[in-house]
Coordinates of C-alpha atoms and ligand atoms in Angstrom, one line a residue:
Chain A
M1 CA -66.6 273.6 28.1
D2 CA -63.0 273.1 27.6
L3 CA -62.7 276.3 25.8
L4 CA -63.6 278.1 29.3
L5 CA -61.7 275.7 30.9
E6 CA -59.0 276.4 29.0
I7 CA -58.8 280.7 29.2
A8 CA -59.9 280.3 32.9
Q9 CA -56.1 278.6 33.3
Q10 CA -54.7 281.2 31.4
V11 CA -56.4 283.9 33.4
I12 CA -55.2 282.6 36.4
N13 CA -51.7 282.1 35.1
G14 CA -52.0 285.7 33.8
L15 CA -52.7 286.9 37.2
V16 CA -49.8 285.0 38.9
I17 CA -47.4 286.6 36.8
G18 CA -49.4 290.1 36.3
G19 CA -49.0 290.3 39.8
I20 CA -45.4 290.4 40.0
Y21 CA -45.7 292.7 37.4
T22 CA -47.6 295.0 39.6
L23 CA -45.3 294.1 42.4
M24 CA -42.1 295.6 40.8
A25 CA -44.1 298.5 38.9
L26 CA -45.8 299.7 42.4
G27 CA -42.7 300.1 44.6
M28 CA -41.2 302.1 41.1
T29 CA -44.0 304.5 40.5
M30 CA -44.2 305.1 44.2
I31 CA -40.7 305.8 43.5
F32 CA -40.9 308.1 40.4
G33 CA -44.1 310.0 42.0
I34 CA -42.8 310.8 45.4
L35 CA -39.7 311.1 44.7
D36 CA -39.3 312.6 40.6
Q37 CA -36.5 309.9 40.5
T38 CA -36.4 307.0 38.4
N39 CA -35.4 303.4 39.4
F40 CA -33.6 301.4 36.1
A41 CA -31.8 299.5 38.9
H42 CA -35.8 297.9 40.1
G43 CA -35.3 294.7 38.3
E44 CA -31.7 293.8 40.3
L45 CA -34.1 294.0 44.2
Y46 CA -36.3 291.1 42.2
M47 CA -33.2 289.0 41.0
L48 CA -31.6 289.2 44.4
G49 CA -35.0 288.4 45.9
A50 CA -35.5 285.4 43.9
Y51 CA -31.6 284.4 45.0
A52 CA -31.6 285.6 48.7
A53 CA -35.0 283.3 48.5
F54 CA -32.8 280.7 46.8
F55 CA -29.9 280.8 49.6
F56 CA -31.6 280.8 52.8
S57 CA -33.9 277.7 51.6
M58 CA -31.9 275.8 49.1
V59 CA -28.3 276.9 51.1
L60 CA -29.3 277.3 54.8
G61 CA -32.1 274.7 54.3
I62 CA -34.4 277.3 55.8
P63 CA -38.5 276.3 55.1
Y64 CA -39.0 277.9 51.8
L65 CA -42.3 280.3 53.5
V66 CA -39.9 281.7 56.2
S67 CA -36.9 282.0 53.6
V68 CA -39.1 284.6 51.3
C69 CA -40.1 286.3 54.6
L70 CA -35.9 286.8 55.0
A71 CA -35.8 287.1 51.4
I72 CA -38.4 290.3 52.1
L73 CA -35.9 291.5 54.6
V74 CA -33.1 291.9 52.5
G75 CA -35.1 293.4 49.5
V76 CA -36.0 296.4 52.7
L77 CA -32.2 296.7 53.5
L78 CA -30.9 296.6 49.5
G79 CA -33.6 299.0 49.2
L80 CA -32.3 301.6 52.0
M81 CA -29.3 300.6 50.0
Y82 CA -30.2 302.3 46.9
E83 CA -31.6 305.4 48.7
W84 CA -28.0 306.1 50.6
L85 CA -25.8 305.1 47.5
I86 CA -27.8 306.0 44.5
F87 CA -30.5 308.0 44.6
R88 CA -29.7 310.8 47.9
P89 CA -26.7 311.8 46.7
V90 CA -28.7 313.3 42.9
R91 CA -31.7 314.3 44.3
G92 CA -33.1 317.7 43.6
K93 CA -30.0 317.4 40.7
D94 CA -31.2 316.8 37.3
P95 CA -33.3 313.7 37.4
L96 CA -31.3 312.7 34.6
N97 CA -28.6 311.9 37.2
A98 CA -30.6 309.6 38.5
V99 CA -31.4 307.3 35.5
I100 CA -27.6 307.2 34.4
A101 CA -26.7 306.1 38.6
S102 CA -29.4 303.5 38.2
L103 CA -28.6 302.0 34.9
G104 CA -24.9 301.9 35.7
A105 CA -26.1 300.0 39.2
S106 CA -28.0 297.6 37.7
I107 CA -25.1 296.6 35.0
F108 CA -23.1 296.4 37.9
I109 CA -25.2 294.1 40.5
W110 CA -25.8 292.1 37.1
N111 CA -22.3 291.3 36.6
A112 CA -21.3 291.2 40.1
A113 CA -24.6 288.4 40.7
L114 CA -23.0 286.8 37.5
L115 CA -19.7 286.5 38.6
V116 CA -20.8 285.1 42.3
F117 CA -23.9 282.9 41.6
G118 CA -22.8 282.0 37.9
G119 CA -25.1 282.1 34.8
A120 CA -26.8 278.5 35.4
P121 CA -30.2 278.9 36.0
R122 CA -31.0 277.5 39.0
E123 CA -33.9 276.0 40.5
I124 CA -36.0 276.7 43.8
P125 CA -37.9 273.1 44.8
T126 CA -40.5 273.5 47.1
P127 CA -43.3 271.4 48.9
F128 CA -46.1 273.1 46.6
L129 CA -44.5 273.1 42.9
G130 CA -45.7 269.2 42.4
E131 CA -49.1 270.0 44.0
K132 CA -52.3 270.7 42.4
V133 CA -55.6 271.2 44.2
N134 CA -58.4 271.2 41.3
L135 CA -61.4 274.0 41.4
L136 CA -64.6 273.7 39.2
G137 CA -62.2 271.7 37.3
V138 CA -59.7 273.7 36.9
S139 CA -56.8 272.1 37.1
L140 CA -54.4 274.3 39.7
N141 CA -51.0 274.6 40.4
V142 CA -50.5 275.3 44.8
Q143 CA -47.1 277.0 44.1
R144 CA -49.2 279.6 42.1
L145 CA -52.3 280.3 43.9
L146 CA -50.0 280.9 46.8
A147 CA -47.8 283.4 44.9
L148 CA -51.4 285.1 43.7
A149 CA -52.7 285.3 46.5
V150 CA -49.6 286.4 48.6
T151 CA -49.4 288.9 46.2
I152 CA -52.6 290.0 46.5
G153 CA -53.1 290.1 50.2
I154 CA -49.6 292.6 50.4
I155 CA -51.1 294.6 47.5
L156 CA -54.3 295.0 49.3
A157 CA -52.2 296.3 52.7
L158 CA -50.2 298.1 51.1
Y159 CA -53.0 300.1 49.2
W160 CA -54.7 300.6 52.5
W161 CA -51.5 302.1 54.5
I162 CA -51.2 304.6 51.8
G163 CA -54.8 305.3 51.5
K164 CA -55.2 305.6 55.2
S165 CA -52.3 305.5 57.5
R166 CA -50.3 308.8 59.2
L167 CA -46.9 307.7 56.9
G168 CA -49.1 307.0 53.7
R169 CA -50.5 309.9 53.7
A170 CA -47.1 312.1 54.7
M171 CA -46.0 310.1 51.2
R172 CA -49.2 311.5 49.0
A173 CA -48.3 314.8 50.6
T174 CA -45.0 314.8 49.6
A175 CA -45.7 313.8 46.1
Q176 CA -48.0 316.5 45.6
N177 CA -45.5 319.4 46.9
R178 CA -42.1 318.5 48.7
E179 CA -41.4 322.1 50.3
V180 CA -45.4 322.6 51.7
A181 CA -45.2 318.8 53.3
A182 CA -41.2 319.8 54.5
L183 CA -42.9 322.7 56.2
M184 CA -45.7 320.5 57.7
G185 CA -42.6 318.6 59.5
I186 CA -42.3 315.8 57.1
K187 CA -38.7 314.8 56.6
I188 CA -38.5 314.0 53.0
G189 CA -35.3 311.7 54.1
R190 CA -37.2 309.7 55.9
V191 CA -40.2 309.4 53.0
A192 CA -37.6 308.7 50.4
E193 CA -36.4 306.0 53.3
L194 CA -39.8 304.3 53.5
V195 CA -40.2 304.1 50.1
F196 CA -37.4 302.6 48.6
A197 CA -37.3 299.9 52.0
T198 CA -40.9 299.3 50.6
G199 CA -39.7 299.3 46.7
G200 CA -37.4 296.9 47.8
A201 CA -39.6 294.6 50.3
L202 CA -41.9 294.5 47.1
A203 CA -39.9 293.8 44.4
A204 CA -37.6 291.4 47.2
L205 CA -41.2 289.4 47.5
G206 CA -41.9 289.2 43.3
G207 CA -39.0 287.4 43.0
A208 CA -39.2 285.0 46.0
L209 CA -42.4 283.9 44.8
V210 CA -41.7 283.1 41.2
G211 CA -38.8 282.0 41.8
P212 CA -39.9 278.3 42.2
I213 CA -41.9 278.6 39.3
F214 CA -39.3 279.8 36.9
L215 CA -35.6 279.6 36.8
L216 CA -33.2 282.2 38.5
Q217 CA -30.9 283.9 36.3
P218 CA -28.6 286.7 36.9
S219 CA -30.1 288.2 33.8
M220 CA -33.9 287.8 35.6
G221 CA -34.7 290.9 37.0
L222 CA -33.6 292.6 33.4
L223 CA -36.1 291.6 31.3
A224 CA -39.1 292.0 34.5
V225 CA -38.2 295.8 35.0
G226 CA -39.1 296.3 30.8
K227 CA -42.1 295.0 31.7
A228 CA -42.5 296.8 35.3
F229 CA -41.6 300.0 32.9
I230 CA -44.3 300.1 30.4
V231 CA -47.2 299.1 33.1
V232 CA -45.8 302.1 35.2
I233 CA -46.5 304.6 32.3
V234 CA -49.5 302.4 30.5
G235 CA -51.0 302.9 34.2
G236 CA -49.6 306.5 34.7
M237 CA -46.6 307.6 36.4
G238 CA -47.1 307.6 39.9
S239 CA -50.1 306.2 40.0
V240 CA -50.3 303.6 42.6
L241 CA -54.2 301.7 41.5
G242 CA -52.8 302.7 37.8
A243 CA -49.9 300.5 38.4
I244 CA -52.9 297.5 40.2
Y245 CA -54.8 297.6 37.2
T246 CA -52.4 297.5 34.5
G247 CA -50.2 294.6 36.3
F248 CA -52.6 292.8 36.7
G249 CA -54.1 293.4 33.1
L250 CA -51.1 293.1 31.5
G251 CA -50.5 289.8 32.8
V252 CA -54.0 288.6 31.9
L253 CA -53.8 290.0 28.3
E254 CA -50.3 288.4 27.9
S255 CA -50.7 285.4 29.1
L256 CA -54.5 284.5 26.9
T257 CA -52.0 285.8 24.0
V258 CA -49.7 283.3 24.3
G259 CA -52.3 280.4 25.3
F260 CA -54.5 281.2 22.0
L261 CA -51.9 282.9 19.4
S262 CA -48.4 282.3 19.9
S263 CA -46.0 283.1 22.3
A264 CA -44.1 285.0 19.6
Y265 CA -46.4 287.7 20.6
R266 CA -46.0 288.1 24.5
D267 CA -44.0 291.1 24.2
V268 CA -45.0 292.5 21.3
I269 CA -48.8 292.9 22.6
S270 CA -47.4 295.0 25.7
F271 CA -45.1 297.0 23.5
A272 CA -48.2 297.9 21.4
I273 CA -50.4 298.4 24.0
L274 CA -47.4 300.9 25.4
I275 CA -47.4 302.7 22.0
L276 CA -51.0 303.3 22.0
V277 CA -51.8 304.3 25.0
L278 CA -48.9 307.0 24.4
W279 CA -50.4 307.7 21.8
V280 CA -54.2 308.4 22.7
R281 CA -53.4 308.9 26.4
P282 CA -50.1 310.5 27.6
Q283 CA -50.3 311.0 30.4
G284 CA -50.6 306.5 31.4
L285 CA -54.5 305.3 32.1
F286 CA -55.2 306.5 35.2
G287 CA -52.5 309.3 35.3
R288 CA -53.3 312.7 36.0
T289 CA -52.0 315.8 34.0
G290 CA -51.2 318.2 36.6
E291 CA -51.0 317.1 40.0
R292 CA -49.5 314.3 41.3
G293 CA -50.5 311.7 43.5
G294 CA -53.1 308.5 44.4
Chain B
M1 CA -39.5 335.6 70.7
L2 CA -38.7 336.0 67.1
R3 CA -35.8 338.4 66.1
L4 CA -33.6 338.5 63.0
K5 CA -30.6 340.8 63.2
G6 CA -28.5 341.8 59.8
V7 CA -30.3 339.1 57.8
D8 CA -28.8 338.5 54.7
A9 CA -30.4 335.8 52.1
Y10 CA -29.6 334.6 49.1
Y11 CA -30.8 332.6 45.8
G12 CA -27.4 331.6 44.0
Q13 CA -25.6 334.4 43.7
L14 CA -28.5 337.0 43.9
Q15 CA -29.0 338.5 47.4
I16 CA -32.2 339.1 48.2
L17 CA -32.8 340.8 51.9
K18 CA -30.1 343.1 52.8
G19 CA -29.2 343.4 56.3
V20 CA -32.9 342.6 58.0
D21 CA -33.2 343.9 61.3
L22 CA -36.6 342.7 62.7
E23 CA -38.9 341.3 66.1
V24 CA -41.9 339.9 66.9
R25 CA -43.2 339.7 70.7
P26 CA -44.8 337.6 72.2
G27 CA -49.1 337.8 71.8
E28 CA -48.2 340.5 69.0
I29 CA -49.5 341.0 65.1
V30 CA -46.4 342.3 63.2
T31 CA -47.0 343.1 59.7
L32 CA -44.2 343.4 57.2
L33 CA -45.4 345.6 54.4
G34 CA -43.3 346.0 51.1
A35 CA -44.0 345.9 47.1
N36 CA -43.8 342.9 44.4
G37 CA -40.8 340.9 45.0
A38 CA -39.1 343.8 48.1
G39 CA -37.9 340.5 49.4
K40 CA -41.4 339.2 51.7
T41 CA -41.7 335.9 51.3
T42 CA -37.6 335.8 51.3
T43 CA -37.9 336.9 54.1
L44 CA -40.3 333.8 55.8
K45 CA -38.3 331.5 53.9
T46 CA -35.9 332.8 55.4
I47 CA -37.2 332.3 58.9
V48 CA -38.6 328.9 58.6
G49 CA -35.8 327.6 57.1
L50 CA -36.4 327.2 53.2
L51 CA -33.3 329.0 52.9
H52 CA -30.4 329.9 55.4
P53 CA -29.4 333.1 55.9
R54 CA -25.7 333.7 54.5
A55 CA -24.9 336.7 57.5
G56 CA -26.7 337.7 60.7
E57 CA -28.8 335.9 63.3
I58 CA -32.2 334.3 63.4
V59 CA -33.4 334.2 67.2
F60 CA -36.6 332.2 68.3
K61 CA -37.3 331.2 71.9
D62 CA -33.1 332.1 72.5
K63 CA -32.3 329.8 70.2
V64 CA -29.8 330.5 67.1
I65 CA -31.8 328.7 64.5
N66 CA -30.0 329.7 61.0
R67 CA -29.1 326.1 60.2
L68 CA -32.8 324.6 60.9
A69 CA -34.2 322.6 58.4
P70 CA -38.5 323.8 58.2
D71 CA -38.8 320.1 60.0
E72 CA -37.2 321.1 62.5
T73 CA -38.5 324.2 63.0
V74 CA -42.1 323.3 62.9
R75 CA -40.9 321.4 65.5
L76 CA -40.2 324.3 67.7
G77 CA -43.4 325.9 66.9
L78 CA -42.7 328.4 64.0
S79 CA -45.9 327.3 61.0
L80 CA -45.8 329.4 57.7
V81 CA -49.0 329.4 55.8
P82 CA -47.3 329.8 52.6
E83 CA -48.3 332.4 49.5
G84 CA -50.9 330.9 47.4
R85 CA -52.5 328.6 50.0
Q86 CA -50.6 325.9 48.5
V87 CA -53.0 323.2 49.6
F88 CA -52.4 319.4 48.9
P89 CA -55.0 319.2 46.0
A90 CA -55.3 315.5 46.0
L91 CA -55.9 315.1 49.3
T92 CA -59.6 315.4 51.2
V93 CA -59.8 318.8 53.7
F94 CA -59.1 316.3 56.6
E95 CA -56.2 314.7 55.7
N96 CA -55.0 318.2 54.5
L97 CA -55.7 319.2 58.5
M98 CA -54.2 315.7 59.7
V99 CA -50.6 316.6 57.5
G100 CA -50.2 319.8 59.0
A101 CA -51.3 317.7 62.6
F102 CA -48.1 315.4 61.5
T103 CA -45.9 316.5 63.8
Q104 CA -48.5 316.0 67.2
R105 CA -48.4 312.9 68.2
N106 CA -51.3 313.1 70.5
K107 CA -54.5 311.8 69.7
A108 CA -56.4 313.8 72.3
E109 CA -54.4 317.2 71.2
I110 CA -54.7 316.1 67.3
E111 CA -59.0 315.7 68.1
R112 CA -58.9 319.0 69.8
S113 CA -57.0 320.9 67.0
L114 CA -59.2 319.6 64.9
A115 CA -62.2 320.7 66.2
F116 CA -60.8 324.4 66.9
V117 CA -60.4 324.3 63.5
Y118 CA -63.8 323.1 62.0
E119 CA -65.7 325.7 64.2
L120 CA -63.0 328.2 63.4
F121 CA -64.5 327.3 59.2
P122 CA -67.6 325.6 59.2
R123 CA -67.4 325.3 56.1
L124 CA -64.5 322.9 56.2
T125 CA -66.4 320.8 58.2
E126 CA -68.8 320.6 55.5
R127 CA -66.5 319.6 52.9
K128 CA -64.0 317.6 55.1
N129 CA -63.9 314.6 52.3
Q130 CA -64.2 317.0 49.4
L131 CA -60.4 316.6 47.6
A132 CA -58.7 320.5 48.2
G133 CA -58.0 320.7 45.1
T134 CA -61.5 321.8 44.2
L135 CA -62.5 324.4 46.9
S136 CA -63.0 327.5 45.4
G137 CA -60.1 330.2 46.3
G138 CA -61.8 331.2 49.7
E139 CA -61.7 327.6 51.0
Q140 CA -58.4 327.1 49.9
Q141 CA -57.2 330.0 52.0
M142 CA -59.2 328.7 55.1
L143 CA -57.8 325.4 54.8
A144 CA -54.3 326.4 54.3
I145 CA -54.6 329.0 57.5
G146 CA -56.6 325.5 59.3
R147 CA -54.0 323.1 58.1
A148 CA -50.7 325.6 59.3
L149 CA -53.0 325.7 62.7
M150 CA -53.0 321.9 63.8
S151 CA -49.1 322.0 64.6
D152 CA -50.5 324.2 67.1
P153 CA -47.8 326.6 66.9
E154 CA -46.8 329.4 69.0
V155 CA -46.1 332.2 65.9
F156 CA -48.1 332.1 63.1
L157 CA -46.3 333.3 59.8
L158 CA -48.8 334.0 57.1
D159 CA -47.6 335.3 53.4
E160 CA -50.2 337.0 51.9
P161 CA -52.7 335.6 53.4
S162 CA -55.3 338.0 51.5
L163 CA -54.6 338.0 48.5
G164 CA -57.1 336.9 44.9
L165 CA -59.7 336.4 47.5
S166 CA -63.1 339.0 47.2
P167 CA -63.2 342.2 49.6
L168 CA -65.7 340.1 52.2
L169 CA -63.6 337.3 52.3
V170 CA -60.6 339.4 53.0
E171 CA -62.4 341.2 56.1
K172 CA -63.2 337.4 57.2
V173 CA -58.9 336.4 56.8
F174 CA -58.4 339.6 58.7
A175 CA -61.0 338.9 61.4
T176 CA -59.6 335.5 61.4
I177 CA -56.5 336.4 62.2
Q178 CA -57.8 338.7 65.1
A179 CA -59.3 335.5 66.5
I180 CA -56.2 333.2 66.3
N181 CA -54.1 336.5 68.0
R182 CA -56.7 336.6 70.8
L183 CA -56.0 333.1 71.7
D184 CA -52.2 333.9 72.5
K185 CA -50.8 333.3 69.5
T186 CA -48.0 335.5 68.2
I187 CA -48.3 336.5 64.6
L188 CA -46.1 337.9 61.7
L189 CA -48.2 338.9 58.7
V190 CA -46.9 339.5 55.5
E191 CA -49.3 341.6 53.4
Q192 CA -49.6 344.0 49.8
N193 CA -52.2 344.7 51.5
A194 CA -51.5 347.5 53.9
Y195 CA -54.7 349.5 54.9
Q196 CA -56.4 346.4 56.2
A197 CA -52.5 344.7 57.3
L198 CA -51.8 347.8 60.3
Q199 CA -55.5 348.2 61.2
I200 CA -55.3 344.7 63.1
A201 CA -51.6 345.1 63.6
H202 CA -49.7 346.3 66.7
R203 CA -46.6 347.1 64.5
G204 CA -45.5 347.1 61.4
Y205 CA -42.5 346.9 59.4
V206 CA -41.6 348.0 56.1
L207 CA -39.2 346.3 53.1
E208 CA -38.0 347.8 50.1
T209 CA -35.5 345.9 48.1
G210 CA -34.2 343.9 50.5
R211 CA -33.7 346.1 53.6
I212 CA -36.0 347.5 56.4
V213 CA -36.9 351.4 55.7
L214 CA -39.5 351.7 57.9
S215 CA -41.0 350.5 61.2
G216 CA -43.3 351.8 64.5
S217 CA -46.6 351.2 65.9
A218 CA -49.2 350.8 63.6
A219 CA -50.9 354.0 63.8
S220 CA -47.7 355.6 63.5
L221 CA -47.1 354.1 60.4
L222 CA -50.8 355.2 59.3
Q223 CA -50.0 358.3 59.4
N224 CA -46.6 358.2 58.0
E225 CA -46.3 360.3 54.7
H226 CA -44.4 357.9 52.6
I227 CA -46.3 355.0 53.6
K228 CA -49.5 356.7 52.8
K229 CA -48.4 358.0 49.0
A230 CA -46.8 354.7 48.8
Y231 CA -48.5 352.1 50.3
L232 CA -51.8 352.8 50.9
G233 CA -52.8 355.3 47.8
Q234 CA -53.3 358.8 49.4
Ligands
ATP1 N1 -36.5 330.8 43.9 C1 -35.7 332.0 43.4 N2 -34.6 332.1 42.7 C2 -33.6 333.1 42.4 N3 -34.7 334.6 42.7 C3 -35.8 334.7 43.2 C4 -36.3 333.4 43.9 N4 -37.6 333.8 44.0 C5 -37.8 335.0 44.0 N5 -36.7 335.2 43.7 C6 -36.3 337.0 43.9 O1 -36.3 337.6 44.7 C7 -36.6 338.7 45.1 C8 -37.9 339.0 46.1 O2 -38.6 337.7 46.3 P1 -39.8 337.7 46.9 O3 -40.4 337.0 46.5 O4 -39.0 337.5 48.3 O5 -40.3 338.6 46.8 P2 -42.1 339.6 47.6 O6 -41.8 340.3 48.5 O7 -42.7 338.2 48.5 O8 -43.2 339.9 46.5 P3 -44.2 339.2 46.2 O9 -45.4 340.3 47.0 O10 -44.9 339.5 44.8 O11 -44.7 338.0 46.6 C9 -37.5 338.9 43.8 O12 -36.9 340.0 43.1 C10 -37.5 337.7 42.9 O13 -37.1 337.7 41.6
MG2 MG1 -44.4 337.1 48.3

């Protein structure tokens, strides 16, 4: 019985982490699938989202949940800046240009954050952090549950939005054939703004949610973006569903590895999966060869 | 209604269109004929704004549209069925049609266009929840035409709609084009199938290596010796 409880505990922890990977990976996979661009600076949106939540709640004293909403707004603005300053100027050129531009932006933002915020880790104490609830014998931290619930809610809403709304259809059409999408009256620049605003919002939300669980550091984006990248590739570049399943799956797998083997294997496992998938199914678990979308 | 005056168009340094003059009047079916590589697709791309002319003028409804982007020309009432159909393969038939209606904001009007397209192509109704990529070539062509109709265009541009279809389907496509024309839509039809295009067209133009070399009424073009030899295989 103890073993079962331990497993349940690790699975929940894994879903929390996996949800964060998913929030990051969704934005990156949308940017890749719809705009054919790779954003290596996506981790900085996550990092700045966490610091924004810290700023609003700790410096300005705004309640935590309101601070999370404000951090999302900051994420939207940052996403738009990414589009206008980094990605629009290199769109339609060699894809390597976007890689180099975003790598440069990542290094710049990371160092600027180090200068402004300092290297010392910070925490966001929230009222939920100390609280625990007992569910069928499993003791659960309320902040983690909150993070998980919000993540799942947002992901479901996003999935519905992409699948059923007019703008979601326009984004998928753009992913499949940009020229014909333009013929239908879709403004590609607007779609790009929408994609980056969404990506920024999701990443910032991720940062604001885990801020209280882990410590904030300017380098936190670098670690997260690596994992999110693995999720994007394993899930299938451009696949929204693939990012969701892979993100949560990887989080759970990592958590079980840490719980039952050793934390030394945490990063080994994701790289092992990456290599295995690239070997057996290079288009990713949910990737299509040829056409894209979904 | 739509008029090209001395239009030059390039891909990079390569000149494709050389002083193209062409006119489409309200209610007409005009066909643009020419061999492979003559510049027919390039002409259509230049009209809808996928490419911009380097010289000359494109006038639509008394407005110069040389510099407009495709998302603007469709809002003015031009709609292109691109060469090779190019439906969105991972969207359903219904979703393809709804993307075609992207510029329309009036729900009732979208419903009306949708009903019209489904009536024109009952086959699409049966398959409305099927992914477009799984349709047959003929069905994809119907979908591409239906999708272009969803923006309720005034001028309808078609790029080789009969390409790769069986003779029976070719008949159907040409009959459909005539039916659409009867609904007061003006049509510019690019074709290699010169005989059938001239059967339904009012007037025609012949494009050779980027220049208009012949034009006139469909009846006169059908009798023209050069056309008979080069395009009708007589
Ligand atoms: N994107 C492009 N870049 C460079 N050259 C191009 C491009 N597209 C077409 N061309 C060239 O322009 C010329 C005209 O092409 P276009 O597609 O307009 O011909 P077409 O009359 O439509 O022929 P087809 O009947 O084969 O469709 C061709 O010589 C073609 O090789
Ligand atoms: Mg062509």
